Amino acid sequence: MTPLVRWARAHPLALDAIVALGVLIAMVAGSFVDPHGPDGAYIWGAHAPDGLSLLLMVLGAAALIFRRIAPMYVLGATSAVSIVELVTGEPRAPVVMSAVIALFTVAARTDRPTTWRVGLATMAVLTGIAMFVGPLPWYAQENLGIFAWTGMAAAAGDAVRSRRAFVDAIRERAERAERTREEEARRRVAEERLRIARDLHDVVAHHIALVNVQAGVAAHVMDKRPDQAKEALSHVREASRSALNELRATVGLLRQTGDPEAPTEPAPGLVRLDDLVATFRHAGLPVEVARTESAPALPAAVDLAAFRVVQEALTNVQKHAGPDAKAEVSVVRVGRDVEVTILDNGPGATPTPPDRLDENGGHGLLGMRERVTALGGTLTAGPRYGGGFRVHAILPVDARTTTSGDATP
């Protein structure tokens, strides 16, 4: 699309004003031409328009500025000034040119039945008045010209409308086909991933059940039949190796091009809390930590969730709490739950909405809340009385992910 076309689409009223000015210039220039010269030649400057004709030409051209906004009203206005000129003008000025442009606009912006009705009515009225009411004989070429020009304007406008509708229909079909292809591709990918996930569930469940049975056999005969226990443990090893291989192969199928490689280090947990706090201290954020040193080990999912909550909360403190803020981290075991609390005393460099944004542009608190809720816990966050912010998470130690549609092996 050229810059001129983009400008025209962005400023339709200005474009119509330019068109109206061009039509006015053409009408004024045409009013100085006499088509009845010797041997049918056109004579320039044979006569000049009078004041009424100039006024009618200006009114007809001015109405064309609004031809897209109200095409029917503009056609009526230009037809009215054209009729006045046809009845009173001698010699005539080409005021009817404004009605021709208005009729073209009506035909281009309405449907075909409307174009037929309005076009025939305009042709009949203007041509009939020019032939039987005007000062010229009915067979004068100016009268026949009015009939021809109004007919061509209606036909040209209808052709433009038909072509525009045809192009829009082709574009819509192409866009619909593209959306359909994309949706079909996504649906097939989702179905294939679901099938792979079901296969993964069946395979892993089978191997884990086998490991469980063989481990029970080994524990039962360990004292009395060591050889049989050794054989059972060998089966456990083979079943676990097969499960790992199947899991690795299936997860490899689920990966997409461009996905990061799987990490080889263990998932982070509270055992790395000191290292995490040290990184924030090196970045200039004073952090105090209170935790139970001799607490028993947590389940992997709970340990990871607690670590991520502390990491995300400290990241938000560093980004939003201001340069002089301090943070306090508390991790304590209360009965069958682990409570993680992060406090800061910063008023914030700028007003911060309740859902502070994380470094990736997502909603940090929303992500923390989803992670904690998936384990059956709760997370609350909000401003503290007197300034600062508080994030408090309660994680059950025997947490299970609460995803819908879990299947029992």
Coordinates of C-alpha atoms in Angstrom, one line a residue:
M1 CA 0.0 0.0 0.0
T2 CA 1.5 3.3 -1.1
P3 CA 1.7 6.3 1.3
L4 CA -0.8 8.2 -0.7
V5 CA -3.4 5.4 -0.4
R6 CA -2.7 5.1 3.3
W7 CA -3.2 8.9 3.7
A8 CA -6.4 8.8 1.7
R9 CA -7.8 6.0 3.9
A10 CA -6.8 7.8 7.1
H11 CA -8.3 11.1 6.0
P12 CA -11.5 10.4 3.9
L13 CA -13.0 13.8 4.6
A14 CA -9.9 15.7 3.4
L15 CA -9.9 13.5 0.3
D16 CA -13.5 14.4 -0.4
A17 CA -12.7 18.1 0.0
I18 CA -10.0 17.7 -2.6
V19 CA -12.4 15.9 -4.9
A20 CA -15.0 18.7 -4.4
L21 CA -12.4 21.3 -5.2
G22 CA -11.5 19.5 -8.4
V23 CA -15.2 19.2 -9.4
L24 CA -15.7 22.9 -8.7
I25 CA -12.7 23.8 -10.9
A26 CA -14.0 21.6 -13.7
M27 CA -17.5 23.1 -13.5
V28 CA -16.3 26.6 -13.6
A29 CA -14.0 25.9 -16.5
G30 CA -16.8 24.1 -18.3
S31 CA -19.1 27.1 -17.9
F32 CA -16.7 29.2 -20.2
V33 CA -17.0 26.7 -23.0
D34 CA -19.6 27.0 -25.8
P35 CA -20.2 23.6 -27.5
H36 CA -22.1 25.2 -30.4
G37 CA -19.3 26.6 -32.3
P38 CA -18.8 26.5 -36.1
D39 CA -18.7 22.9 -37.4
G40 CA -19.5 21.6 -33.9
A41 CA -16.3 22.9 -32.4
Y42 CA -16.0 23.9 -28.7
I43 CA -15.2 27.6 -28.2
W44 CA -13.4 28.7 -25.1
G45 CA -14.4 32.0 -23.5
A46 CA -17.5 32.5 -25.7
H47 CA -19.6 33.3 -22.6
A48 CA -19.1 33.5 -18.8
P49 CA -21.4 32.2 -16.0
D50 CA -23.6 34.6 -14.1
G51 CA -23.7 35.0 -10.3
L52 CA -26.5 32.5 -9.7
S53 CA -24.7 29.8 -11.7
L54 CA -21.4 30.4 -9.7
L55 CA -23.4 30.2 -6.5
L56 CA -25.0 26.9 -7.6
M57 CA -21.7 25.4 -8.6
V58 CA -20.2 26.3 -5.2
L59 CA -23.1 24.8 -3.3
G60 CA -23.0 21.6 -5.4
A61 CA -19.3 21.2 -4.9
A62 CA -19.5 22.0 -1.2
A63 CA -22.1 19.3 -0.7
L64 CA -19.7 16.7 -2.2
I65 CA -17.5 17.1 0.8
F66 CA -20.0 15.1 2.8
R67 CA -20.8 12.5 0.1
R68 CA -19.4 9.5 2.2
I69 CA -21.1 10.7 5.4
A70 CA -24.6 11.1 3.9
P71 CA -24.7 10.0 0.2
M72 CA -28.4 10.2 -0.2
Y73 CA -28.7 13.7 1.2
V74 CA -25.8 14.9 -0.9
L75 CA -27.5 13.4 -4.0
G76 CA -30.7 15.3 -3.2
A77 CA -28.8 18.5 -2.6
T78 CA -26.8 18.3 -5.8
S79 CA -29.9 17.3 -7.8
A80 CA -31.7 20.3 -6.4
V81 CA -29.1 22.8 -7.4
S82 CA -28.8 21.1 -10.8
I83 CA -32.5 21.4 -11.4
V84 CA -32.4 25.1 -10.6
E85 CA -29.5 25.6 -13.1
L86 CA -31.4 23.5 -15.8
V87 CA -34.5 25.6 -15.5
T88 CA -32.9 29.1 -15.2
G89 CA -29.5 28.9 -16.8
E90 CA -29.0 30.3 -20.3
P91 CA -26.5 29.4 -21.3
R92 CA -26.3 26.5 -18.8
A93 CA -23.3 25.9 -16.5
P94 CA -22.4 22.2 -15.9
V95 CA -23.7 22.1 -12.3
V96 CA -25.2 18.7 -13.0
M97 CA -21.6 17.4 -12.8
S98 CA -21.9 17.5 -9.0
A99 CA -25.1 15.3 -9.1
V100 CA -23.2 12.8 -11.4
I101 CA -20.5 12.5 -8.7
A102 CA -23.0 12.1 -5.9
L103 CA -24.9 9.4 -7.9
F104 CA -21.7 7.5 -8.4
T105 CA -21.1 7.6 -4.6
V106 CA -24.6 6.4 -3.8
A107 CA -24.1 3.5 -6.3
A108 CA -20.7 2.6 -4.9
R109 CA -21.9 2.6 -1.2
T110 CA -25.3 0.9 -1.4
D111 CA -26.7 -2.3 -2.9
R112 CA -27.8 -3.0 -6.5
P113 CA -31.6 -2.6 -6.0
T114 CA -31.1 0.8 -4.4
T115 CA -28.7 1.8 -7.2
W116 CA -31.3 0.8 -9.8
R117 CA -34.1 2.7 -8.1
V118 CA -32.1 5.8 -7.2
G119 CA -30.2 5.9 -10.5
L120 CA -33.4 5.6 -12.7
A121 CA -35.2 8.2 -10.7
T122 CA -32.2 10.6 -10.9
M123 CA -31.9 10.0 -14.7
A124 CA -35.6 10.5 -15.3
V125 CA -35.9 13.6 -13.2
L126 CA -32.9 15.5 -14.4
T127 CA -33.3 14.4 -18.0
G128 CA -37.0 15.1 -18.1
I129 CA -36.7 18.6 -16.6
A130 CA -33.8 19.4 -18.9
M131 CA -35.8 18.3 -22.0
F132 CA -39.3 19.6 -21.2
V133 CA -38.8 22.5 -18.7
G134 CA -35.5 24.0 -19.7
P135 CA -34.9 26.7 -22.3
L136 CA -33.2 24.3 -24.8
P137 CA -35.0 22.0 -27.2
W138 CA -35.6 18.5 -25.9
Y139 CA -33.3 17.0 -28.5
A140 CA -30.3 19.2 -27.5
Q141 CA -27.1 17.4 -27.0
E142 CA -26.7 18.8 -23.5
N143 CA -30.0 17.0 -22.5
L144 CA -28.8 13.7 -24.0
G145 CA -25.5 14.2 -22.2
I146 CA -27.3 14.5 -18.9
F147 CA -29.0 11.1 -19.6
A148 CA -25.7 9.5 -20.6
W149 CA -23.6 10.8 -17.7
T150 CA -26.1 9.9 -15.0
G151 CA -26.4 6.4 -16.5
M152 CA -22.7 5.9 -16.6
A153 CA -22.3 7.2 -13.1
A154 CA -24.7 4.7 -11.7
A155 CA -23.1 1.8 -13.7
A156 CA -19.6 2.8 -12.7
G157 CA -20.5 3.1 -9.0
D158 CA -22.2 -0.3 -9.1
A159 CA -19.1 -1.9 -10.7
V160 CA -16.9 -0.4 -8.1
R161 CA -19.1 -1.7 -5.3
S162 CA -19.2 -5.2 -6.9
R163 CA -15.4 -5.3 -7.2
R164 CA -14.9 -4.1 -3.7
A165 CA -17.3 -6.7 -2.4
F166 CA -15.6 -9.4 -4.4
V167 CA -12.1 -8.4 -3.1
D168 CA -13.4 -8.3 0.5
A169 CA -15.0 -11.8 0.1
I170 CA -11.8 -13.2 -1.3
R171 CA -9.8 -11.6 1.6
E172 CA -12.3 -12.9 4.1
R173 CA -12.1 -16.4 2.7
A174 CA -8.3 -16.4 2.7
E175 CA -8.2 -15.2 6.3
R176 CA -10.8 -17.8 7.3
A177 CA -8.9 -20.5 5.6
E178 CA -5.7 -19.4 7.3
R179 CA -7.4 -19.4 10.7
T180 CA -8.9 -22.8 10.0
R181 CA -5.5 -24.2 9.1
E182 CA -3.9 -22.7 12.3
E183 CA -6.7 -24.0 14.5
E184 CA -6.6 -27.4 12.9
A185 CA -2.8 -27.6 13.4
R186 CA -3.2 -26.6 17.0
R187 CA -6.0 -29.1 17.5
R188 CA -3.9 -31.9 16.0
V189 CA -0.9 -31.0 18.1
A190 CA -3.1 -30.9 21.3
E191 CA -4.6 -34.3 20.4
E192 CA -1.2 -35.8 19.7
R193 CA 0.2 -34.5 23.0
L194 CA -2.8 -35.8 24.9
R195 CA -2.3 -39.2 23.3
I196 CA 1.4 -39.1 24.2
A197 CA 0.6 -38.1 27.8
R198 CA -1.9 -41.0 28.1
D199 CA 0.7 -43.4 26.8
L200 CA 3.2 -41.9 29.2
H201 CA 0.8 -42.4 32.1
D202 CA 0.1 -46.0 31.1
V203 CA 3.8 -46.9 30.7
V204 CA 5.0 -45.2 33.8
A205 CA 2.1 -46.6 35.9
H206 CA 2.9 -50.1 34.7
H207 CA 6.6 -49.9 35.6
I208 CA 5.9 -48.2 38.9
A209 CA 3.4 -50.9 39.8
L210 CA 6.0 -53.5 38.9
V211 CA 8.6 -51.8 41.0
N212 CA 6.2 -51.7 43.9
V213 CA 5.4 -55.4 43.7
Q214 CA 9.0 -56.5 43.3
A215 CA 10.1 -54.2 46.2
G216 CA 7.5 -55.8 48.4
V217 CA 8.6 -59.2 47.5
A218 CA 12.2 -58.3 48.2
A219 CA 11.3 -56.9 51.6
H220 CA 9.3 -60.0 52.4
V221 CA 12.0 -62.6 51.6
M222 CA 15.1 -60.5 52.4
D223 CA 15.9 -62.4 55.6
K224 CA 14.9 -66.0 54.7
R225 CA 15.7 -66.1 50.9
P226 CA 18.4 -63.6 50.0
D227 CA 18.8 -65.0 46.5
Q228 CA 15.1 -64.4 45.7
A229 CA 15.3 -61.0 47.3
K230 CA 18.4 -60.2 45.1
E231 CA 16.5 -61.3 42.0
A232 CA 13.5 -59.2 43.0
L233 CA 15.8 -56.1 43.4
S234 CA 17.2 -56.9 40.0
H235 CA 13.7 -56.7 38.6
V236 CA 13.2 -53.4 40.4
R237 CA 16.3 -52.0 38.8
E238 CA 15.3 -53.1 35.3
A239 CA 11.7 -51.8 35.7
S240 CA 12.9 -48.5 37.0
R241 CA 15.5 -48.2 34.1
S242 CA 12.7 -49.0 31.6
A243 CA 10.4 -46.4 33.2
L244 CA 13.2 -43.8 33.0
N245 CA 13.9 -44.6 29.3
E246 CA 10.2 -44.5 28.4
L247 CA 9.8 -41.2 30.3
R248 CA 12.8 -39.6 28.6
A249 CA 11.7 -40.7 25.1
T250 CA 8.1 -39.5 25.6
V251 CA 9.1 -36.2 27.1
G252 CA 11.4 -35.7 24.2
L253 CA 8.4 -36.1 21.8
L254 CA 6.5 -33.4 23.8
R255 CA 9.3 -30.9 23.4
Q256 CA 9.0 -28.3 20.6
T257 CA 11.7 -26.8 18.5
G258 CA 13.4 -24.0 20.3
D259 CA 12.5 -25.3 23.8
P260 CA 15.5 -25.0 26.2
E261 CA 17.4 -28.1 27.1
A262 CA 16.3 -29.9 30.2
P263 CA 18.5 -28.8 33.2
T264 CA 20.9 -31.4 34.5
E265 CA 21.1 -30.0 38.1
P266 CA 18.5 -30.8 40.7
A267 CA 15.4 -28.6 41.1
P268 CA 16.1 -25.7 43.6
G269 CA 14.8 -25.9 47.1
L270 CA 15.2 -24.3 50.5
V271 CA 18.6 -25.9 50.9
R272 CA 19.7 -23.2 48.5
L273 CA 18.0 -20.4 50.3
D274 CA 21.2 -18.9 51.6
D275 CA 22.6 -18.7 48.1
L276 CA 19.5 -17.1 46.9
V277 CA 19.5 -14.5 49.7
A278 CA 23.2 -13.8 49.0
T279 CA 22.5 -12.8 45.4
F280 CA 20.0 -10.2 46.6
R281 CA 22.4 -8.9 49.2
H282 CA 25.1 -8.5 46.6
A283 CA 22.6 -6.5 44.5
G284 CA 22.1 -4.1 47.4
L285 CA 19.0 -5.4 49.1
P286 CA 19.5 -6.1 52.9
V287 CA 17.7 -9.4 53.7
E288 CA 17.3 -11.1 57.1
V289 CA 16.4 -14.8 57.2
A290 CA 14.7 -16.7 60.0
R291 CA 14.3 -20.4 59.7
T292 CA 14.4 -23.6 61.6
E293 CA 17.7 -25.3 61.0
S294 CA 16.8 -28.8 62.1
A295 CA 13.5 -29.0 60.3
P296 CA 12.9 -32.4 58.5
A297 CA 13.2 -32.5 54.7
L298 CA 10.2 -31.3 52.7
P299 CA 8.6 -33.1 49.7
A300 CA 10.2 -32.0 46.5
A301 CA 7.1 -30.1 45.2
V302 CA 6.6 -28.2 48.4
D303 CA 10.3 -27.4 48.7
L304 CA 10.4 -26.1 45.2
A305 CA 7.2 -24.0 45.7
A306 CA 8.6 -22.4 48.9
F307 CA 11.8 -21.5 47.1
R308 CA 10.0 -19.9 44.2
V309 CA 7.8 -17.9 46.4
V310 CA 10.8 -16.5 48.3
Q311 CA 12.6 -15.8 45.0
E312 CA 9.6 -14.1 43.4
A313 CA 8.8 -12.0 46.4
L314 CA 12.4 -10.8 46.9
T315 CA 12.5 -9.9 43.2
N316 CA 9.4 -7.8 43.6
V317 CA 10.9 -6.1 46.7
Q318 CA 14.1 -5.2 44.8
K319 CA 12.1 -3.9 41.8
H320 CA 9.3 -2.0 43.5
A321 CA 10.0 -1.3 47.1
G322 CA 12.5 1.5 46.6
P323 CA 16.3 1.9 47.1
D324 CA 16.2 2.0 50.9
A325 CA 14.0 -1.0 51.5
K326 CA 14.9 -4.0 53.6
A327 CA 13.4 -7.5 53.5
E328 CA 12.7 -10.2 56.0
V329 CA 12.3 -13.9 55.1
S330 CA 10.7 -16.4 57.5
V331 CA 10.4 -20.1 56.9
V332 CA 8.9 -22.1 59.8
R333 CA 7.2 -25.4 60.2
V334 CA 3.8 -25.1 61.9
G335 CA 2.2 -28.5 62.5
R336 CA 1.6 -30.2 59.1
D337 CA 2.2 -26.9 57.2
V338 CA 5.2 -24.8 56.2
E339 CA 4.6 -21.1 56.4
V340 CA 6.7 -18.8 54.3
T341 CA 6.6 -15.0 55.0
I342 CA 8.4 -12.2 53.1
L343 CA 8.1 -8.7 54.5
D344 CA 9.6 -5.4 53.3
N345 CA 9.4 -1.9 54.7
G346 CA 9.8 0.1 51.5
P347 CA 7.2 2.7 50.5
G348 CA 8.0 2.0 46.8
A349 CA 9.7 4.2 44.3
T350 CA 6.5 4.6 42.4
P351 CA 2.9 3.6 43.2
T352 CA 2.7 -0.1 42.6
P353 CA -0.5 -2.0 41.8
P354 CA -1.5 -4.9 44.0
D355 CA -0.3 -7.4 41.4
R356 CA 3.3 -6.4 41.1
L357 CA 4.8 -7.4 37.8
D358 CA 7.6 -9.9 37.7
E359 CA 10.8 -9.5 35.6
N360 CA 9.3 -11.3 32.6
G361 CA 6.3 -9.0 32.3
G362 CA 3.9 -11.4 33.8
H363 CA 2.0 -11.1 37.1
G364 CA 4.3 -12.3 39.8
L365 CA 1.7 -12.7 42.5
L366 CA -0.6 -14.5 40.2
G367 CA 2.1 -17.0 39.4
M368 CA 3.0 -17.5 43.0
R369 CA -0.7 -17.9 44.0
E370 CA -1.3 -20.5 41.2
R371 CA 1.8 -22.5 42.3
V372 CA 0.8 -22.5 46.0
T373 CA -2.9 -23.3 45.2
A374 CA -1.8 -26.2 43.0
L375 CA -0.3 -27.8 46.1
G376 CA -3.4 -27.2 48.2
G377 CA -2.0 -24.2 50.0
T378 CA -3.0 -20.6 50.3
L379 CA -1.2 -17.3 49.6
T380 CA -2.0 -13.8 50.7
A381 CA -0.3 -10.6 49.7
G382 CA -0.9 -7.0 50.3
P383 CA 0.4 -3.7 51.8
R384 CA 1.4 -3.7 55.4
Y385 CA 0.1 -1.2 57.9
G386 CA 2.5 1.7 58.1
G387 CA 4.2 0.9 54.8
G388 CA 5.7 -2.0 53.0
F389 CA 4.4 -5.2 51.6
R390 CA 3.7 -8.7 53.0
V391 CA 3.6 -12.0 51.2
H392 CA 2.5 -15.0 53.3
A393 CA 2.2 -18.6 51.9
I394 CA 1.0 -21.7 53.8
L395 CA 2.0 -25.0 52.2
P396 CA 0.8 -28.3 53.4
V397 CA 3.7 -30.8 53.8
D398 CA 1.7 -33.7 52.4
A399 CA 0.5 -31.6 49.4
R400 CA -0.8 -33.1 46.3
T401 CA -1.3 -31.2 43.0
T402 CA -4.9 -30.5 42.5
T403 CA -5.1 -30.7 38.7
S404 CA -8.3 -31.8 37.2
G405 CA -8.6 -35.0 35.4
D406 CA -5.9 -36.9 37.4
A407 CA -6.1 -40.6 36.7
T408 CA -5.4 -43.4 39.1
P409 CA -2.9 -46.0 37.9

